[in-house]
């Protein structure tokens, strides 16, 4: 009888220990889920969708290198983002994760486009950008309020978009990649530099004059040097500017230097003092970047940002040069999905038709969107 009582006692103790272990594991899982689900922030960047892994068949064909690519996708330009992502995916064996920044009313359309076409194997994360983060930082003309494009400022908030990575690539939606994005990702950044851009005076772009946009190859083309606030910075007016439509970011350095806060500071100062040049052709994201990264950025290979393809309908580059380019950029008002743009046929090779039929490639008048 005594032995039986001992056995029962041992059994009770074992059950209690098992329940305690189970309870501990449940609490650990609960905390983990809370951390995952609370991956939001004061900026209103909410993760909506994430595909954590590619199918095993495709994983076997690709290497283990994971590359984070951030791209903005507005509904009226969604076809551009789709073509850009497709061109990146088809030219690399690396495991690219696309962080697609959009507005809430575009999410369903985007998800349908990705899941019902050849792009269904893409790894992606959809982020809903809250435009309220820009309040007090962007000057809005009451008569042209609908021309403000909040997503053009998404690049300012990279650490919030991809909080758990050390390095990321940002690309505009009007690009096509023709080489392995891994090469761009491996761009060396100098110590203390948070980003690498393509300078406007590099060997590729200095041959191309951007007509009607002022001197948009140096700082005086973007900033008003008549303003005392700008003069006090002691930045040379003839300093070569850079294009922020394609860049590589060291996010560890970005956070250490509070780059986002610095950018927001200059955005707010511009609202108060109108520091940007009046010769700007709509590019309101470039000036604060030029100030914050003045002589504090590395350079990417100019072939990774062959731009001005959208500056006019004419062909500025030879077919041989376009074929050799690693990234083509239709910055300007002539987009390959809208007005007739140079080498639009190259872009169309990577375009995936919209299964909903909402996005059309009819050569129509494209809205005057920021000439990044």
CSV table of C-alpha atoms in Angstrom, one decimal:
chain,number,residue,atom,x,y,z
A,1,UNK,CA,0.0,0.0,0.0
A,2,UNK,CA,2.9,2.3,0.9
A,3,UNK,CA,4.6,1.5,-2.4
A,4,UNK,CA,1.4,2.3,-4.3
A,5,UNK,CA,1.1,5.6,-2.5
A,6,UNK,CA,4.7,6.4,-3.5
A,7,UNK,CA,4.0,5.5,-7.1
A,8,UNK,CA,1.0,7.7,-7.2
A,9,UNK,CA,3.0,10.6,-5.6
A,10,UNK,CA,5.7,10.2,-8.2
A,11,UNK,CA,3.1,10.2,-11.0
A,12,UNK,CA,1.5,13.3,-9.6
A,13,UNK,CA,4.8,15.1,-9.4
A,14,UNK,CA,5.6,14.0,-13.0
A,15,UNK,CA,2.3,15.3,-14.3
A,16,UNK,CA,2.8,18.7,-12.4
A,17,UNK,CA,6.3,19.0,-14.0
A,18,UNK,CA,4.9,18.2,-17.4
A,19,UNK,CA,2.2,20.8,-17.0
A,20,UNK,CA,4.7,23.4,-15.8
A,21,UNK,CA,7.0,22.8,-18.9
A,22,UNK,CA,4.0,22.9,-21.2
A,23,UNK,CA,2.9,26.2,-19.6
A,24,UNK,CA,6.4,27.7,-19.9
A,25,UNK,CA,6.6,26.8,-23.6
A,26,UNK,CA,3.1,28.2,-24.3
A,27,UNK,CA,4.2,31.5,-22.7
A,28,UNK,CA,7.3,31.6,-24.8
A,29,UNK,CA,5.3,31.0,-27.9
A,30,UNK,CA,2.8,33.7,-26.9
A,31,UNK,CA,5.6,36.2,-26.4
A,32,UNK,CA,7.1,35.3,-29.8
A,33,UNK,CA,3.7,35.8,-31.5
A,34,UNK,CA,3.2,39.1,-29.7
A,35,UNK,CA,6.6,40.3,-30.9
A,36,UNK,CA,5.8,39.2,-34.5
A,37,UNK,CA,2.4,40.8,-34.5
A,38,UNK,CA,3.5,44.0,-33.0
A,39,UNK,CA,6.1,44.6,-35.7
A,40,UNK,CA,4.5,47.9,-36.3
A,41,UNK,CA,5.8,51.3,-35.4
A,42,UNK,CA,4.7,54.9,-35.0
A,43,UNK,CA,5.2,55.5,-38.7
A,44,UNK,CA,2.2,53.4,-39.5
A,45,UNK,CA,4.1,50.9,-41.6
A,46,UNK,CA,2.1,47.7,-41.1
A,47,UNK,CA,3.2,44.3,-42.5
A,48,UNK,CA,0.2,42.8,-44.3
A,49,UNK,CA,1.6,39.8,-46.2
A,50,UNK,CA,4.7,37.7,-46.1
A,51,UNK,CA,5.7,34.6,-47.9
A,52,UNK,CA,8.5,33.2,-45.7
A,53,UNK,CA,10.1,30.7,-48.1
A,54,UNK,CA,10.2,29.7,-51.7
A,55,UNK,CA,9.2,26.2,-52.8
A,56,UNK,CA,11.9,23.6,-52.2
A,57,UNK,CA,12.3,23.0,-55.9
A,58,UNK,CA,13.2,26.6,-56.5
A,59,UNK,CA,15.2,26.9,-53.3
A,60,UNK,CA,17.5,24.1,-54.6
A,61,UNK,CA,18.2,26.1,-57.7
A,62,UNK,CA,19.1,29.3,-55.9
A,63,UNK,CA,21.9,30.1,-53.4
A,64,UNK,CA,21.5,31.0,-49.8
A,65,UNK,CA,22.3,34.7,-50.2
A,66,UNK,CA,19.2,36.7,-49.1
A,67,UNK,CA,18.8,40.2,-50.5
A,68,UNK,CA,16.2,42.7,-49.3
A,69,UNK,CA,14.8,44.9,-52.0
A,70,UNK,CA,12.5,47.8,-51.2
A,71,UNK,CA,10.2,49.2,-53.8
A,72,UNK,CA,7.1,51.5,-53.7
A,73,UNK,CA,4.0,50.5,-55.6
A,74,UNK,CA,1.2,52.9,-56.1
A,75,UNK,CA,-2.0,51.7,-57.8
A,76,UNK,CA,-1.6,53.8,-61.0
A,77,UNK,CA,2.0,52.7,-61.4
A,78,UNK,CA,1.6,49.1,-60.2
A,79,UNK,CA,2.6,47.6,-63.6
A,80,UNK,CA,5.9,49.3,-63.3
A,81,UNK,CA,6.7,47.7,-59.9
A,82,UNK,CA,5.6,44.3,-61.2
A,83,UNK,CA,7.9,44.6,-64.2
A,84,UNK,CA,10.8,45.7,-62.0
A,85,UNK,CA,10.4,42.9,-59.6
A,86,UNK,CA,10.1,40.3,-62.4
A,87,UNK,CA,13.3,41.5,-64.0
A,88,UNK,CA,15.2,41.3,-60.7
A,89,UNK,CA,13.8,37.9,-59.9
A,90,UNK,CA,14.6,36.4,-63.4
A,91,UNK,CA,18.2,37.6,-63.3
A,92,UNK,CA,19.4,36.3,-60.0
A,93,UNK,CA,20.0,33.0,-58.2
A,94,UNK,CA,19.9,34.8,-54.8
A,95,UNK,CA,16.9,34.6,-52.5
A,96,UNK,CA,15.5,38.1,-53.0
A,97,UNK,CA,12.8,39.3,-50.6
A,98,UNK,CA,10.8,42.2,-51.9
A,99,UNK,CA,9.5,44.7,-49.4
A,100,UNK,CA,6.6,46.3,-51.3
A,101,UNK,CA,5.5,49.6,-49.9
A,102,UNK,CA,2.0,50.7,-50.9
A,103,UNK,CA,-1.2,52.3,-49.7
A,104,UNK,CA,-4.1,50.4,-48.2
A,105,UNK,CA,-6.4,50.7,-51.3
A,106,UNK,CA,-3.8,49.0,-53.5
A,107,UNK,CA,-3.1,45.9,-51.3
A,108,UNK,CA,-5.8,43.6,-52.7
A,109,UNK,CA,-4.9,44.5,-56.3
A,110,UNK,CA,-1.3,43.9,-55.7
A,111,UNK,CA,-1.8,40.6,-53.9
A,112,UNK,CA,-4.0,39.3,-56.8
A,113,UNK,CA,-1.4,40.3,-59.3
A,114,UNK,CA,1.3,38.5,-57.5
A,115,UNK,CA,-0.6,35.3,-56.6
A,116,UNK,CA,-2.4,34.7,-59.9
A,117,UNK,CA,0.5,35.1,-62.3
A,118,UNK,CA,4.0,33.7,-62.9
A,119,UNK,CA,5.1,35.8,-60.0
A,120,UNK,CA,3.5,33.6,-57.4
A,121,UNK,CA,6.8,32.2,-56.3
A,122,UNK,CA,8.2,35.6,-55.3
A,123,UNK,CA,9.1,36.1,-51.7
A,124,UNK,CA,7.5,39.3,-50.6
A,125,UNK,CA,6.2,41.4,-47.8
A,126,UNK,CA,3.5,44.1,-48.3
A,127,UNK,CA,3.7,47.2,-46.2
A,128,UNK,CA,0.9,49.7,-45.8
A,129,UNK,CA,2.4,53.2,-45.7
A,130,UNK,CA,0.5,55.8,-43.6
A,131,UNK,CA,0.7,59.2,-45.3
A,132,UNK,CA,0.0,60.9,-42.0
A,133,UNK,CA,3.7,60.5,-41.2
A,134,UNK,CA,4.4,63.3,-43.6
A,135,UNK,CA,2.2,65.9,-41.9
A,136,UNK,CA,4.1,69.1,-41.4
A,137,UNK,CA,7.0,67.8,-43.5
A,138,UNK,CA,5.7,68.3,-47.0
A,139,UNK,CA,4.4,71.6,-48.4
A,140,UNK,CA,1.1,70.9,-50.2
A,141,UNK,CA,-0.4,73.3,-52.7
A,142,UNK,CA,-4.2,73.3,-51.8
A,143,UNK,CA,-5.0,73.5,-55.5
A,144,UNK,CA,-2.7,70.6,-56.3
A,145,UNK,CA,-3.2,68.4,-53.3
A,146,UNK,CA,-3.8,65.3,-55.4
A,147,UNK,CA,-0.3,65.6,-56.9
A,148,UNK,CA,1.4,64.7,-53.7
A,149,UNK,CA,2.7,61.2,-53.9
A,150,UNK,CA,3.4,59.9,-50.3
A,151,UNK,CA,5.1,56.7,-51.5
A,152,UNK,CA,8.0,58.7,-53.0
A,153,UNK,CA,9.1,59.4,-49.4
A,154,UNK,CA,9.1,55.7,-48.4
A,155,UNK,CA,12.8,55.5,-49.0
A,156,UNK,CA,13.4,57.9,-46.1
A,157,UNK,CA,12.1,55.3,-43.7
A,158,UNK,CA,14.1,52.2,-44.6
A,159,UNK,CA,14.9,51.1,-41.1
A,160,UNK,CA,11.2,50.9,-40.3
A,161,UNK,CA,10.5,49.1,-43.6
A,162,UNK,CA,13.2,46.4,-43.1
A,163,UNK,CA,14.0,46.6,-39.4
A,164,UNK,CA,15.8,43.3,-39.1
A,165,UNK,CA,18.4,43.5,-41.9
A,166,UNK,CA,21.8,45.3,-42.0
A,167,UNK,CA,21.8,46.1,-45.7
A,168,UNK,CA,19.1,46.7,-48.3
A,169,UNK,CA,18.6,48.0,-51.9
A,170,UNK,CA,16.0,50.6,-52.8
A,171,UNK,CA,14.7,50.9,-56.4
A,172,UNK,CA,12.1,53.0,-58.0
A,173,UNK,CA,9.2,51.4,-59.8
A,174,UNK,CA,10.3,52.7,-63.3
A,175,UNK,CA,13.4,50.5,-63.6
A,176,UNK,CA,14.4,47.2,-65.3
A,177,UNK,CA,17.3,45.1,-64.1
A,178,UNK,CA,19.3,43.2,-66.7
A,179,UNK,CA,22.0,41.6,-64.5
A,180,UNK,CA,22.3,39.9,-61.1
A,181,UNK,CA,21.1,42.2,-58.3
A,182,UNK,CA,23.7,40.5,-56.1
A,183,UNK,CA,26.4,42.5,-57.8
A,184,UNK,CA,24.6,45.8,-56.8
A,185,UNK,CA,24.0,44.4,-53.3
A,186,UNK,CA,27.7,43.8,-52.9
A,187,UNK,CA,28.6,47.4,-53.6
A,188,UNK,CA,31.3,48.3,-51.1
A,189,UNK,CA,30.4,51.2,-48.8
A,190,UNK,CA,33.1,53.3,-47.1
A,191,UNK,CA,33.3,53.3,-43.3
A,192,UNK,CA,30.7,55.8,-41.9
A,193,UNK,CA,28.7,55.8,-45.1
A,194,UNK,CA,25.0,54.9,-44.8
A,195,UNK,CA,24.3,54.7,-48.5
A,196,UNK,CA,25.7,54.4,-52.0
A,197,UNK,CA,24.2,56.4,-54.9
A,198,UNK,CA,25.0,57.0,-58.6
A,199,UNK,CA,26.4,60.5,-59.1
A,200,UNK,CA,24.9,62.7,-61.8
A,201,UNK,CA,28.3,63.6,-63.1
A,202,UNK,CA,29.4,60.0,-63.7
A,203,UNK,CA,30.6,58.8,-67.1
A,204,UNK,CA,27.1,57.6,-68.1
A,205,UNK,CA,24.9,60.5,-67.3
A,206,UNK,CA,27.2,63.5,-67.9
A,207,UNK,CA,26.7,63.0,-71.6
A,208,UNK,CA,23.0,63.6,-71.3
A,209,UNK,CA,21.5,67.1,-70.7
A,210,UNK,CA,18.2,67.1,-69.0
A,211,UNK,CA,16.4,69.9,-70.8
A,212,UNK,CA,13.9,72.1,-69.0
A,213,UNK,CA,14.9,71.0,-65.5
A,214,UNK,CA,17.6,73.6,-64.7
A,215,UNK,CA,21.0,72.5,-63.6
A,216,UNK,CA,19.8,69.2,-62.3
A,217,UNK,CA,23.3,67.6,-62.2
A,218,UNK,CA,24.6,69.7,-59.3
A,219,UNK,CA,23.4,71.1,-56.0
A,220,UNK,CA,22.3,74.5,-57.2
A,221,UNK,CA,19.8,72.8,-59.4
A,222,UNK,CA,18.0,71.4,-56.3
A,223,UNK,CA,18.6,73.9,-53.5
A,224,UNK,CA,18.0,77.7,-53.3
A,225,UNK,CA,21.4,79.2,-52.5
A,226,UNK,CA,19.8,82.6,-51.9
A,227,UNK,CA,18.5,81.2,-48.6
A,228,UNK,CA,20.7,81.8,-45.6
A,229,UNK,CA,20.0,78.4,-44.1
A,230,UNK,CA,21.5,76.8,-47.2
A,231,UNK,CA,24.4,79.1,-47.4
A,232,UNK,CA,25.3,78.3,-43.8
A,233,UNK,CA,25.8,74.7,-44.7
A,234,UNK,CA,28.9,75.7,-46.8
A,235,UNK,CA,28.0,73.2,-49.5
A,236,UNK,CA,29.6,74.0,-52.8
A,237,UNK,CA,26.8,74.9,-55.4
A,238,UNK,CA,28.6,73.1,-58.2
A,239,UNK,CA,28.9,69.8,-56.2
A,240,UNK,CA,27.7,66.9,-58.3
A,241,UNK,CA,24.3,65.7,-57.3
A,242,UNK,CA,23.2,62.1,-57.2
A,243,UNK,CA,20.1,60.1,-58.2
A,244,UNK,CA,18.1,58.6,-55.3
A,245,UNK,CA,16.0,56.3,-57.5
A,246,UNK,CA,18.5,53.4,-57.0
A,247,UNK,CA,20.7,53.0,-54.0
A,248,UNK,CA,22.3,50.6,-51.5
A,249,UNK,CA,21.8,51.3,-47.8
A,250,UNK,CA,23.8,50.2,-44.8
A,251,UNK,CA,20.9,50.3,-42.3
A,252,UNK,CA,23.1,49.8,-39.3
A,253,UNK,CA,24.9,53.0,-40.1
A,254,UNK,CA,21.6,54.7,-41.2
A,255,UNK,CA,20.2,54.1,-37.7
A,256,UNK,CA,23.4,55.1,-35.9
A,257,UNK,CA,23.4,58.4,-37.7
A,258,UNK,CA,19.6,59.0,-37.4
A,259,UNK,CA,19.4,59.6,-41.1
A,260,UNK,CA,15.6,59.5,-41.1
A,261,UNK,CA,15.3,62.1,-38.4
A,262,UNK,CA,17.8,64.3,-40.3
A,263,UNK,CA,15.7,64.0,-43.5
A,264,UNK,CA,12.6,64.9,-41.6
A,265,UNK,CA,14.3,67.9,-40.1
A,266,UNK,CA,15.1,69.3,-43.6
A,267,UNK,CA,11.7,68.5,-44.9
A,268,UNK,CA,10.1,70.5,-42.1
A,269,UNK,CA,12.5,73.4,-42.6
A,270,UNK,CA,11.6,73.5,-46.3
A,271,UNK,CA,8.0,73.8,-45.4
A,272,UNK,CA,8.9,76.8,-43.2
A,273,UNK,CA,11.5,78.4,-45.4
A,274,UNK,CA,11.1,77.1,-48.9
A,275,UNK,CA,14.7,75.9,-49.3
A,276,UNK,CA,14.3,73.9,-52.5
A,277,UNK,CA,15.2,75.4,-55.9
A,278,UNK,CA,12.3,76.6,-58.0
A,279,UNK,CA,13.9,75.0,-61.0
A,280,UNK,CA,13.0,71.6,-59.8
A,281,UNK,CA,11.0,69.5,-62.2
A,282,UNK,CA,8.9,68.0,-59.3
A,283,UNK,CA,11.7,66.2,-57.5
A,284,UNK,CA,11.0,67.0,-53.9
A,285,UNK,CA,12.6,63.9,-52.4
A,286,UNK,CA,16.1,64.7,-53.7
A,287,UNK,CA,17.0,68.0,-51.9
A,288,UNK,CA,16.9,66.6,-48.3
A,289,UNK,CA,18.9,63.6,-49.4
A,290,UNK,CA,21.5,65.8,-51.0
A,291,UNK,CA,21.9,67.8,-47.8
A,292,UNK,CA,22.1,64.9,-45.4
A,293,UNK,CA,24.5,62.9,-47.6
A,294,UNK,CA,26.7,65.8,-48.7
A,295,UNK,CA,30.1,64.2,-49.3
A,296,UNK,CA,29.0,61.4,-47.0
A,297,UNK,CA,28.0,58.7,-49.5
A,298,UNK,CA,29.7,56.0,-51.5
A,299,UNK,CA,29.1,55.4,-55.3
A,300,UNK,CA,27.5,52.6,-57.2
A,301,UNK,CA,28.6,51.5,-60.6
A,302,UNK,CA,26.9,53.9,-63.1
A,303,UNK,CA,25.8,51.0,-65.2
A,304,UNK,CA,23.6,50.1,-62.3
A,305,UNK,CA,21.5,53.3,-62.9
A,306,UNK,CA,21.4,54.2,-66.6
A,307,UNK,CA,18.8,56.9,-66.4
A,308,UNK,CA,17.0,59.7,-68.3
A,309,UNK,CA,15.2,57.1,-70.5
A,310,UNK,CA,12.0,58.8,-69.5
A,311,UNK,CA,13.2,62.4,-70.1
A,312,UNK,CA,11.9,62.4,-73.7
A,313,UNK,CA,10.3,60.0,-76.2
A,314,UNK,CA,13.6,60.1,-78.3
A,315,UNK,CA,16.4,57.5,-77.9
A,316,UNK,CA,19.4,59.0,-76.1
A,317,UNK,CA,21.4,55.8,-76.0
A,318,UNK,CA,22.4,53.3,-78.7
A,319,UNK,CA,20.8,49.9,-78.6
A,320,UNK,CA,24.2,48.3,-77.8
A,321,UNK,CA,24.6,50.6,-74.8
A,322,UNK,CA,21.1,49.9,-73.5
A,323,UNK,CA,21.7,46.1,-73.9
A,324,UNK,CA,25.0,46.4,-71.9
A,325,UNK,CA,23.3,48.4,-69.0
A,326,UNK,CA,22.8,46.5,-65.8
A,327,UNK,CA,19.8,48.7,-64.8
A,328,UNK,CA,17.7,50.9,-67.0
A,329,UNK,CA,15.8,53.8,-65.3
A,330,UNK,CA,12.9,55.7,-67.0
A,331,UNK,CA,13.1,58.7,-64.7
A,332,UNK,CA,11.2,61.6,-66.1
A,333,UNK,CA,7.7,62.1,-67.4
A,334,UNK,CA,7.8,59.5,-70.2
A,335,UNK,CA,7.1,56.2,-68.6
A,336,UNK,CA,7.2,53.0,-70.6
A,337,UNK,CA,3.7,52.0,-69.5
A,338,UNK,CA,2.2,55.4,-70.3
A,339,UNK,CA,3.4,57.8,-72.9
A,340,UNK,CA,5.6,56.5,-75.7
A,341,UNK,CA,9.0,56.3,-74.0
A,342,UNK,CA,12.4,55.3,-75.4
A,343,UNK,CA,13.1,51.6,-75.4
A,344,UNK,CA,9.6,50.8,-74.0
A,345,UNK,CA,9.9,47.4,-75.8
A,346,UNK,CA,12.7,46.5,-73.4
A,347,UNK,CA,10.5,47.2,-70.4
A,348,UNK,CA,7.6,45.3,-71.9
A,349,UNK,CA,9.6,42.1,-72.0
A,350,UNK,CA,9.4,41.9,-68.2
A,351,UNK,CA,5.9,43.2,-67.8
A,352,UNK,CA,3.4,40.6,-66.5
A,353,UNK,CA,-0.2,41.3,-67.6
A,354,UNK,CA,-2.7,42.3,-64.9
A,355,UNK,CA,-5.1,39.4,-64.3
A,356,UNK,CA,-7.7,41.9,-63.1
A,357,UNK,CA,-7.5,43.9,-66.3
A,358,UNK,CA,-7.2,47.2,-64.4
A,359,UNK,CA,-3.8,48.2,-65.6
A,360,UNK,CA,-3.5,48.8,-69.4
A,361,UNK,CA,-0.4,49.4,-71.5
A,362,UNK,CA,-2.3,51.7,-73.9
A,363,UNK,CA,0.1,54.5,-74.9
A,364,UNK,CA,-1.8,57.2,-73.1
A,365,UNK,CA,-0.9,60.5,-71.5
A,366,UNK,CA,1.0,59.6,-68.3
A,367,UNK,CA,0.5,61.8,-65.3
A,368,UNK,CA,3.4,64.1,-64.4
A,369,UNK,CA,4.9,62.1,-61.6
A,370,UNK,CA,8.1,63.0,-59.8
A,371,UNK,CA,11.1,63.0,-62.2
A,372,UNK,CA,13.3,61.2,-59.7
